[in-house]
Amino acid sequence: MKKSITLNLLMMLLVGISGFVVIAWGLDFYTKHGESVVIPELRGKLLPEGITMLEDADLRYEVVDSIYDKKAVPGSIIEAYPSPGARVKPQRIIFLKVYAMAPPRIPVPHVKDMSARQALALLRGLGFANIKERSVSGEYVGLCQGLTYADGKPIKVGDMISKETPIVILITGQIQVDSIRLDDLLAEDSLASVSSAITAGDSTTRKKGDVPVDEPQPEPEQFW
Protein backbone atom coordinates (compact mmCIF):
# COMPACT_ATOMS: atom_id res chain seq x y z
CA MET A 1 0.00 0.00 0.00
CA LYS A 2 2.77 2.43 0.98
CA LYS A 3 4.74 1.47 -2.14
CA SER A 4 1.71 2.21 -4.31
CA ILE A 5 1.22 5.68 -2.79
CA THR A 6 4.92 6.47 -3.13
CA LEU A 7 4.93 5.29 -6.73
CA ASN A 8 1.92 7.46 -7.55
CA LEU A 9 3.56 10.48 -5.99
CA LEU A 10 6.72 9.88 -7.95
CA MET A 11 4.72 9.55 -11.18
CA MET A 12 2.85 12.77 -10.47
CA LEU A 13 6.11 14.57 -9.73
CA LEU A 14 7.66 13.22 -12.91
CA VAL A 15 4.66 14.30 -15.01
CA GLY A 16 4.74 17.76 -13.42
CA ILE A 17 8.44 18.21 -14.11
CA SER A 18 8.02 16.98 -17.69
CA GLY A 19 5.12 19.35 -18.27
CA PHE A 20 7.11 22.30 -16.91
CA VAL A 21 10.07 21.47 -19.16
CA VAL A 22 7.85 21.18 -22.24
CA ILE A 23 6.07 24.48 -21.51
CA ALA A 24 9.35 26.29 -20.82
CA TRP A 25 10.86 24.95 -24.03
CA GLY A 26 7.75 25.92 -26.00
CA LEU A 27 7.78 29.46 -24.66
CA ASP A 28 11.47 29.76 -25.34
CA PHE A 29 10.93 28.53 -28.90
CA TYR A 30 7.90 30.79 -29.43
CA THR A 31 9.57 33.96 -28.13
CA LYS A 32 12.96 33.03 -29.61
CA HIS A 33 14.60 33.83 -26.33
CA GLY A 34 18.21 34.89 -26.74
CA GLU A 35 17.90 35.51 -30.48
CA SER A 36 18.10 39.01 -31.94
CA VAL A 37 18.77 40.73 -35.24
CA VAL A 38 20.11 44.18 -36.05
CA ILE A 39 17.82 46.57 -37.91
CA PRO A 40 19.63 47.57 -41.13
CA GLU A 41 20.15 51.17 -42.19
CA LEU A 42 17.05 51.98 -44.21
CA ARG A 43 17.04 55.78 -44.35
CA GLY A 44 17.47 57.07 -47.89
CA LYS A 45 16.75 53.68 -49.45
CA LEU A 46 13.88 53.23 -51.87
CA LEU A 47 10.99 51.34 -50.33
CA PRO A 48 11.40 48.13 -52.43
CA GLU A 49 15.09 47.95 -51.51
CA GLY A 50 14.28 48.56 -47.85
CA ILE A 51 11.67 45.79 -47.88
CA THR A 52 14.20 43.35 -49.30
CA MET A 53 16.71 44.28 -46.60
CA LEU A 54 14.12 43.74 -43.87
CA GLU A 55 13.04 40.38 -45.25
CA ASP A 56 16.67 39.24 -45.45
CA ALA A 57 17.02 40.18 -41.77
CA ASP A 58 13.87 38.17 -40.89
CA LEU A 59 11.93 41.32 -40.09
CA ARG A 60 8.53 42.58 -41.13
CA TYR A 61 7.47 46.14 -41.99
CA GLU A 62 4.53 48.52 -42.04
CA VAL A 63 4.34 51.96 -43.70
CA VAL A 64 2.61 54.20 -41.18
CA ASP A 65 3.12 57.68 -42.65
CA SER A 66 4.12 59.51 -45.82
CA ILE A 67 4.82 63.15 -46.70
CA TYR A 68 5.42 64.96 -49.97
CA ASP A 69 8.56 66.99 -50.64
CA LYS A 70 9.51 68.35 -54.07
CA LYS A 71 13.21 68.10 -53.27
CA ALA A 72 13.10 64.52 -51.95
CA VAL A 73 13.29 61.24 -53.85
CA PRO A 74 9.73 59.89 -54.14
CA GLY A 75 9.29 56.53 -52.44
CA SER A 76 12.44 56.78 -50.33
CA ILE A 77 12.43 55.96 -46.62
CA ILE A 78 12.64 58.91 -44.20
CA GLU A 79 12.57 57.17 -40.83
CA ALA A 80 12.30 53.71 -39.29
CA TYR A 81 11.16 52.74 -35.80
CA PRO A 82 12.88 51.18 -33.96
CA SER A 83 15.89 53.05 -35.29
CA PRO A 84 18.45 51.35 -37.55
CA GLY A 85 21.20 49.66 -35.54
CA ALA A 86 18.88 48.57 -32.72
CA ARG A 87 18.66 44.87 -31.82
CA VAL A 88 15.19 43.33 -31.95
CA LYS A 89 13.71 39.85 -32.05
CA PRO A 90 13.17 38.17 -35.42
CA GLN A 91 9.83 38.85 -37.09
CA ARG A 92 9.55 42.21 -35.33
CA ILE A 93 7.47 44.78 -37.25
CA ILE A 94 9.50 47.83 -38.28
CA PHE A 95 7.43 50.98 -38.81
CA LEU A 96 8.44 53.11 -41.79
CA LYS A 97 7.86 56.72 -42.85
CA VAL A 98 8.40 57.43 -46.54
CA TYR A 99 8.28 60.27 -49.06
CA ALA A 100 5.06 60.15 -51.07
CA MET A 101 5.22 59.42 -54.77
CA ALA A 102 2.91 62.35 -55.64
CA PRO A 103 1.63 65.50 -53.93
CA PRO A 104 -1.58 65.13 -51.90
CA ARG A 105 -4.89 65.74 -53.64
CA ILE A 106 -7.65 67.97 -52.30
CA PRO A 107 -11.24 68.53 -53.45
CA VAL A 108 -11.98 71.54 -55.63
CA PRO A 109 -14.31 74.03 -53.87
CA HIS A 110 -17.35 75.78 -55.32
CA VAL A 111 -16.27 79.19 -56.67
CA LYS A 112 -18.80 79.94 -59.39
CA ASP A 113 -20.52 83.34 -59.01
CA MET A 114 -18.01 84.45 -56.35
CA SER A 115 -16.10 87.67 -56.91
CA ALA A 116 -12.65 87.25 -58.42
CA ARG A 117 -11.05 88.28 -55.12
CA GLN A 118 -13.11 85.83 -53.04
CA ALA A 119 -12.42 82.93 -55.40
CA LEU A 120 -8.70 83.68 -55.43
CA ALA A 121 -8.53 83.97 -51.64
CA LEU A 122 -10.33 80.65 -51.23
CA LEU A 123 -8.11 78.79 -53.71
CA ARG A 124 -4.88 80.21 -52.30
CA GLY A 125 -6.06 79.48 -48.78
CA LEU A 126 -6.41 75.81 -49.74
CA GLY A 127 -2.85 75.78 -51.07
CA PHE A 128 -3.33 76.22 -54.82
CA ALA A 129 -0.53 78.47 -56.07
CA ASN A 130 -0.38 77.99 -59.85
CA ILE A 131 -3.43 80.08 -60.81
CA LYS A 132 -3.93 81.89 -64.12
CA GLU A 133 -6.76 84.15 -65.30
CA ARG A 134 -8.86 84.03 -68.44
CA SER A 135 -11.45 86.65 -69.35
CA VAL A 136 -14.89 85.49 -70.42
CA SER A 137 -18.08 87.31 -71.32
CA GLY A 138 -20.68 87.90 -68.67
CA GLU A 139 -23.37 90.27 -67.47
CA TYR A 140 -21.38 91.46 -64.45
CA VAL A 141 -17.70 92.37 -64.33
CA GLY A 142 -15.40 90.57 -61.91
CA LEU A 143 -17.38 87.37 -61.26
CA CYS A 144 -15.87 83.91 -61.32
CA GLN A 145 -17.55 81.66 -63.86
CA GLY A 146 -15.67 78.46 -63.00
CA LEU A 147 -12.31 76.72 -63.24
CA THR A 148 -10.50 74.84 -65.98
CA TYR A 149 -7.22 73.04 -66.50
CA ALA A 150 -4.52 74.64 -68.65
CA ASP A 151 -5.87 72.79 -71.71
CA GLY A 152 -9.35 74.22 -71.19
CA LYS A 153 -10.95 71.11 -69.74
CA PRO A 154 -13.49 72.11 -67.05
CA ILE A 155 -12.74 71.35 -63.41
CA LYS A 156 -15.79 70.16 -61.51
CA VAL A 157 -16.61 70.89 -57.89
CA GLY A 158 -15.31 68.04 -55.74
CA ASP A 159 -12.67 66.85 -58.24
CA MET A 160 -9.57 65.65 -56.39
CA ILE A 161 -6.53 67.42 -57.79
CA SER A 162 -3.02 68.20 -56.66
CA LYS A 163 -2.12 71.61 -55.22
CA GLU A 164 0.58 71.75 -57.90
CA THR A 165 -1.96 71.52 -60.73
CA PRO A 166 -2.14 74.64 -62.94
CA ILE A 167 -5.60 76.16 -62.59
CA VAL A 168 -7.30 78.70 -64.87
CA ILE A 169 -9.93 80.86 -63.22
CA LEU A 170 -12.60 82.23 -65.59
CA ILE A 171 -13.43 85.85 -64.76
CA THR A 172 -15.91 88.14 -66.47
CA GLY A 173 -14.16 91.31 -67.62
CA GLN A 174 -10.50 92.30 -67.51
CA ILE A 175 -9.31 91.64 -63.95
CA GLN A 176 -5.68 90.79 -63.36
CA VAL A 177 -6.06 88.03 -60.81
CA ASP A 178 -2.32 87.41 -60.58
CA SER A 179 -1.78 90.92 -59.21
CA ILE A 180 -4.14 90.36 -56.27
CA ARG A 181 -2.39 89.30 -53.08
CA LEU A 182 -4.04 87.56 -50.16
CA ASP A 183 -2.75 90.25 -47.77
CA ASP A 184 -4.46 92.89 -49.90
CA LEU A 185 -7.71 90.96 -49.73
CA LEU A 186 -7.59 90.79 -45.95
CA ALA A 187 -6.71 94.46 -45.65
CA GLU A 188 -9.50 95.38 -48.01
CA ASP A 189 -12.03 93.36 -46.00
CA SER A 190 -10.91 95.11 -42.79
CA LEU A 191 -11.29 98.56 -44.37
CA ALA A 192 -14.70 97.61 -45.68
CA SER A 193 -15.83 96.56 -42.20
CA VAL A 194 -14.63 99.84 -40.66
CA SER A 195 -16.26 101.85 -43.44
CA SER A 196 -19.56 100.03 -42.93
CA ALA A 197 -19.47 100.72 -39.21
CA ILE A 198 -18.80 104.45 -39.77
CA THR A 199 -21.53 104.69 -42.40
CA ALA A 200 -24.00 102.97 -40.11
CA GLY A 201 -23.22 105.48 -37.35
CA ASP A 202 -23.62 108.53 -39.59
CA SER A 203 -26.87 107.32 -41.10
CA THR A 204 -28.70 107.13 -37.77
CA THR A 205 -31.85 109.28 -38.00
CA ARG A 206 -32.70 111.65 -35.22
CA LYS A 207 -36.08 111.69 -33.65
CA LYS A 208 -38.14 114.80 -34.05
CA GLY A 209 -37.44 117.20 -31.25
CA ASP A 210 -34.06 115.74 -30.27
CA VAL A 211 -31.33 118.27 -29.75
CA PRO A 212 -27.72 117.28 -30.55
CA VAL A 213 -25.46 117.35 -27.53
CA ASP A 214 -22.70 119.26 -29.27
CA GLU A 215 -24.98 122.04 -30.59
CA PRO A 216 -25.22 125.24 -28.46
CA GLN A 217 -28.48 125.71 -26.55
CA PRO A 218 -30.36 129.00 -27.06
CA GLU A 219 -30.24 131.28 -24.06
CA PRO A 220 -33.61 132.03 -22.42
CA GLU A 221 -35.10 135.43 -23.10
CA GLN A 222 -34.64 137.97 -20.38
CA PHE A 223 -37.65 139.84 -19.21
CA TRP A 224 -35.89 142.65 -17.37
PDB file of C-alpha atoms in Angstrom, residues 7-127:
ATOM      1  CA  LEU A   7       4.929   5.289  -6.727  1.00  0.00           C
ATOM      2  CA  ASN A   8       1.919   7.461  -7.552  1.00  0.00           C
ATOM      3  CA  LEU A   9       3.557  10.485  -5.988  1.00  0.00           C
ATOM      4  CA  LEU A  10       6.721   9.885  -7.950  1.00  0.00           C
ATOM      5  CA  MET A  11       4.716   9.547 -11.177  1.00  0.00           C
ATOM      6  CA  MET A  12       2.854  12.769 -10.475  1.00  0.00           C
ATOM      7  CA  LEU A  13       6.108  14.566  -9.730  1.00  0.00           C
ATOM      8  CA  LEU A  14       7.662  13.225 -12.910  1.00  0.00           C
ATOM      9  CA  VAL A  15       4.661  14.298 -15.005  1.00  0.00           C
ATOM     10  CA  GLY A  16       4.744  17.764 -13.421  1.00  0.00           C
ATOM     11  CA  ILE A  17       8.441  18.211 -14.107  1.00  0.00           C
ATOM     12  CA  SER A  18       8.023  16.978 -17.690  1.00  0.00           C
ATOM     13  CA  GLY A  19       5.121  19.352 -18.271  1.00  0.00           C
ATOM     14  CA  PHE A  20       7.106  22.302 -16.909  1.00  0.00           C
ATOM     15  CA  VAL A  21      10.073  21.469 -19.156  1.00  0.00           C
ATOM     16  CA  VAL A  22       7.848  21.177 -22.236  1.00  0.00           C
ATOM     17  CA  ILE A  23       6.074  24.485 -21.509  1.00  0.00           C
ATOM     18  CA  ALA A  24       9.348  26.292 -20.822  1.00  0.00           C
ATOM     19  CA  TRP A  25      10.860  24.951 -24.033  1.00  0.00           C
ATOM     20  CA  GLY A  26       7.749  25.922 -26.001  1.00  0.00           C
ATOM     21  CA  LEU A  27       7.784  29.461 -24.664  1.00  0.00           C
ATOM     22  CA  ASP A  28      11.469  29.762 -25.341  1.00  0.00           C
ATOM     23  CA  PHE A  29      10.931  28.534 -28.900  1.00  0.00           C
ATOM     24  CA  TYR A  30       7.904  30.788 -29.435  1.00  0.00           C
ATOM     25  CA  THR A  31       9.568  33.964 -28.128  1.00  0.00           C
ATOM     26  CA  LYS A  32      12.955  33.029 -29.609  1.00  0.00           C
ATOM     27  CA  HIS A  33      14.598  33.832 -26.328  1.00  0.00           C
ATOM     28  CA  GLY A  34      18.212  34.894 -26.741  1.00  0.00           C
ATOM     29  CA  GLU A  35      17.898  35.512 -30.477  1.00  0.00           C
ATOM     30  CA  SER A  36      18.097  39.007 -31.944  1.00  0.00           C
ATOM     31  CA  VAL A  37      18.770  40.727 -35.242  1.00  0.00           C
ATOM     32  CA  VAL A  38      20.109  44.180 -36.046  1.00  0.00           C
ATOM     33  CA  ILE A  39      17.824  46.573 -37.911  1.00  0.00           C
ATOM     34  CA  PRO A  40      19.632  47.565 -41.131  1.00  0.00           C
ATOM     35  CA  GLU A  41      20.151  51.173 -42.192  1.00  0.00           C
ATOM     36  CA  LEU A  42      17.051  51.977 -44.210  1.00  0.00           C
ATOM     37  CA  ARG A  43      17.036  55.781 -44.352  1.00  0.00           C
ATOM     38  CA  GLY A  44      17.466  57.071 -47.889  1.00  0.00           C
ATOM     39  CA  LYS A  45      16.746  53.682 -49.447  1.00  0.00           C
ATOM     40  CA  LEU A  46      13.884  53.230 -51.869  1.00  0.00           C
ATOM     41  CA  LEU A  47      10.988  51.341 -50.329  1.00  0.00           C
ATOM     42  CA  PRO A  48      11.397  48.131 -52.434  1.00  0.00           C
ATOM     43  CA  GLU A  49      15.086  47.955 -51.509  1.00  0.00           C
ATOM     44  CA  GLY A  50      14.275  48.561 -47.852  1.00  0.00           C
ATOM     45  CA  ILE A  51      11.671  45.791 -47.878  1.00  0.00           C
ATOM     46  CA  THR A  52      14.196  43.346 -49.299  1.00  0.00           C
ATOM     47  CA  MET A  53      16.709  44.278 -46.599  1.00  0.00           C
ATOM     48  CA  LEU A  54      14.117  43.736 -43.867  1.00  0.00           C
ATOM     49  CA  GLU A  55      13.043  40.381 -45.254  1.00  0.00           C
ATOM     50  CA  ASP A  56      16.669  39.236 -45.452  1.00  0.00           C
ATOM     51  CA  ALA A  57      17.025  40.181 -41.773  1.00  0.00           C
ATOM     52  CA  ASP A  58      13.871  38.167 -40.894  1.00  0.00           C
ATOM     53  CA  LEU A  59      11.927  41.319 -40.089  1.00  0.00           C
ATOM     54  CA  ARG A  60       8.525  42.581 -41.131  1.00  0.00           C
ATOM     55  CA  TYR A  61       7.473  46.145 -41.991  1.00  0.00           C
ATOM     56  CA  GLU A  62       4.526  48.518 -42.043  1.00  0.00           C
ATOM     57  CA  VAL A  63       4.343  51.956 -43.700  1.00  0.00           C
ATOM     58  CA  VAL A  64       2.607  54.203 -41.180  1.00  0.00           C
ATOM     59  CA  ASP A  65       3.118  57.682 -42.650  1.00  0.00           C
ATOM     60  CA  SER A  66       4.119  59.512 -45.816  1.00  0.00           C
ATOM     61  CA  ILE A  67       4.820  63.147 -46.704  1.00  0.00           C
ATOM     62  CA  TYR A  68       5.422  64.956 -49.972  1.00  0.00           C
ATOM     63  CA  ASP A  69       8.561  66.994 -50.641  1.00  0.00           C
ATOM     64  CA  LYS A  70       9.508  68.348 -54.065  1.00  0.00           C
ATOM     65  CA  LYS A  71      13.208  68.096 -53.272  1.00  0.00           C
ATOM     66  CA  ALA A  72      13.105  64.523 -51.949  1.00  0.00           C
ATOM     67  CA  VAL A  73      13.295  61.244 -53.853  1.00  0.00           C
ATOM     68  CA  PRO A  74       9.728  59.891 -54.139  1.00  0.00           C
ATOM     69  CA  GLY A  75       9.287  56.526 -52.439  1.00  0.00           C
ATOM     70  CA  SER A  76      12.435  56.783 -50.325  1.00  0.00           C
ATOM     71  CA  ILE A  77      12.434  55.959 -46.619  1.00  0.00           C
ATOM     72  CA  ILE A  78      12.640  58.909 -44.201  1.00  0.00           C
ATOM     73  CA  GLU A  79      12.573  57.171 -40.832  1.00  0.00           C
ATOM     74  CA  ALA A  80      12.300  53.712 -39.294  1.00  0.00           C
ATOM     75  CA  TYR A  81      11.157  52.736 -35.805  1.00  0.00           C
ATOM     76  CA  PRO A  82      12.876  51.180 -33.955  1.00  0.00           C
ATOM     77  CA  SER A  83      15.886  53.049 -35.289  1.00  0.00           C
ATOM     78  CA  PRO A  84      18.453  51.352 -37.553  1.00  0.00           C
ATOM     79  CA  GLY A  85      21.199  49.662 -35.535  1.00  0.00           C
ATOM     80  CA  ALA A  86      18.880  48.574 -32.721  1.00  0.00           C
ATOM     81  CA  ARG A  87      18.655  44.874 -31.816  1.00  0.00           C
ATOM     82  CA  VAL A  88      15.188  43.327 -31.947  1.00  0.00           C
ATOM     83  CA  LYS A  89      13.711  39.854 -32.049  1.00  0.00           C
ATOM     84  CA  PRO A  90      13.171  38.165 -35.417  1.00  0.00           C
ATOM     85  CA  GLN A  91       9.832  38.854 -37.090  1.00  0.00           C
ATOM     86  CA  ARG A  92       9.552  42.209 -35.327  1.00  0.00           C
ATOM     87  CA  ILE A  93       7.470  44.781 -37.246  1.00  0.00           C
ATOM     88  CA  ILE A  94       9.505  47.827 -38.280  1.00  0.00           C
ATOM     89  CA  PHE A  95       7.431  50.977 -38.807  1.00  0.00           C
ATOM     90  CA  LEU A  96       8.442  53.112 -41.789  1.00  0.00           C
ATOM     91  CA  LYS A  97       7.865  56.720 -42.851  1.00  0.00           C
ATOM     92  CA  VAL A  98       8.398  57.434 -46.542  1.00  0.00           C
ATOM     93  CA  TYR A  99       8.281  60.267 -49.057  1.00  0.00           C
ATOM     94  CA  ALA A 100       5.057  60.150 -51.073  1.00  0.00           C
ATOM     95  CA  MET A 101       5.217  59.416 -54.773  1.00  0.00           C
ATOM     96  CA  ALA A 102       2.914  62.351 -55.640  1.00  0.00           C
ATOM     97  CA  PRO A 103       1.632  65.498 -53.934  1.00  0.00           C
ATOM     98  CA  PRO A 104      -1.575  65.134 -51.903  1.00  0.00           C
ATOM     99  CA  ARG A 105      -4.892  65.737 -53.636  1.00  0.00           C
ATOM    100  CA  ILE A 106      -7.646  67.967 -52.299  1.00  0.00           C
ATOM    101  CA  PRO A 107     -11.241  68.527 -53.450  1.00  0.00           C
ATOM    102  CA  VAL A 108     -11.982  71.545 -55.630  1.00  0.00           C
ATOM    103  CA  PRO A 109     -14.305  74.033 -53.865  1.00  0.00           C
ATOM    104  CA  HIS A 110     -17.350  75.782 -55.324  1.00  0.00           C
ATOM    105  CA  VAL A 111     -16.266  79.195 -56.665  1.00  0.00           C
ATOM    106  CA  LYS A 112     -18.803  79.943 -59.393  1.00  0.00           C
ATOM    107  CA  ASP A 113     -20.518  83.345 -59.006  1.00  0.00           C
ATOM    108  CA  MET A 114     -18.014  84.453 -56.350  1.00  0.00           C
ATOM    109  CA  SER A 115     -16.100  87.666 -56.914  1.00  0.00           C
ATOM    110  CA  ALA A 116     -12.651  87.248 -58.418  1.00  0.00           C
ATOM    111  CA  ARG A 117     -11.052  88.277 -55.117  1.00  0.00           C
ATOM    112  CA  GLN A 118     -13.114  85.829 -53.040  1.00  0.00           C
ATOM    113  CA  ALA A 119     -12.419  82.932 -55.400  1.00  0.00           C
ATOM    114  CA  LEU A 120      -8.703  83.683 -55.430  1.00  0.00           C
ATOM    115  CA  ALA A 121      -8.529  83.975 -51.643  1.00  0.00           C
ATOM    116  CA  LEU A 122     -10.329  80.645 -51.233  1.00  0.00           C
ATOM    117  CA  LEU A 123      -8.109  78.790 -53.709  1.00  0.00           C
ATOM    118  CA  ARG A 124      -4.881  80.208 -52.300  1.00  0.00           C
ATOM    119  CA  GLY A 125      -6.061  79.479 -48.778  1.00  0.00           C
ATOM    120  CA  LEU A 126      -6.408  75.812 -49.744  1.00  0.00           C
ATOM    121  CA  GLY A 127      -2.847  75.781 -51.066  1.00  0.00           C
TER     122      GLY A 127
END
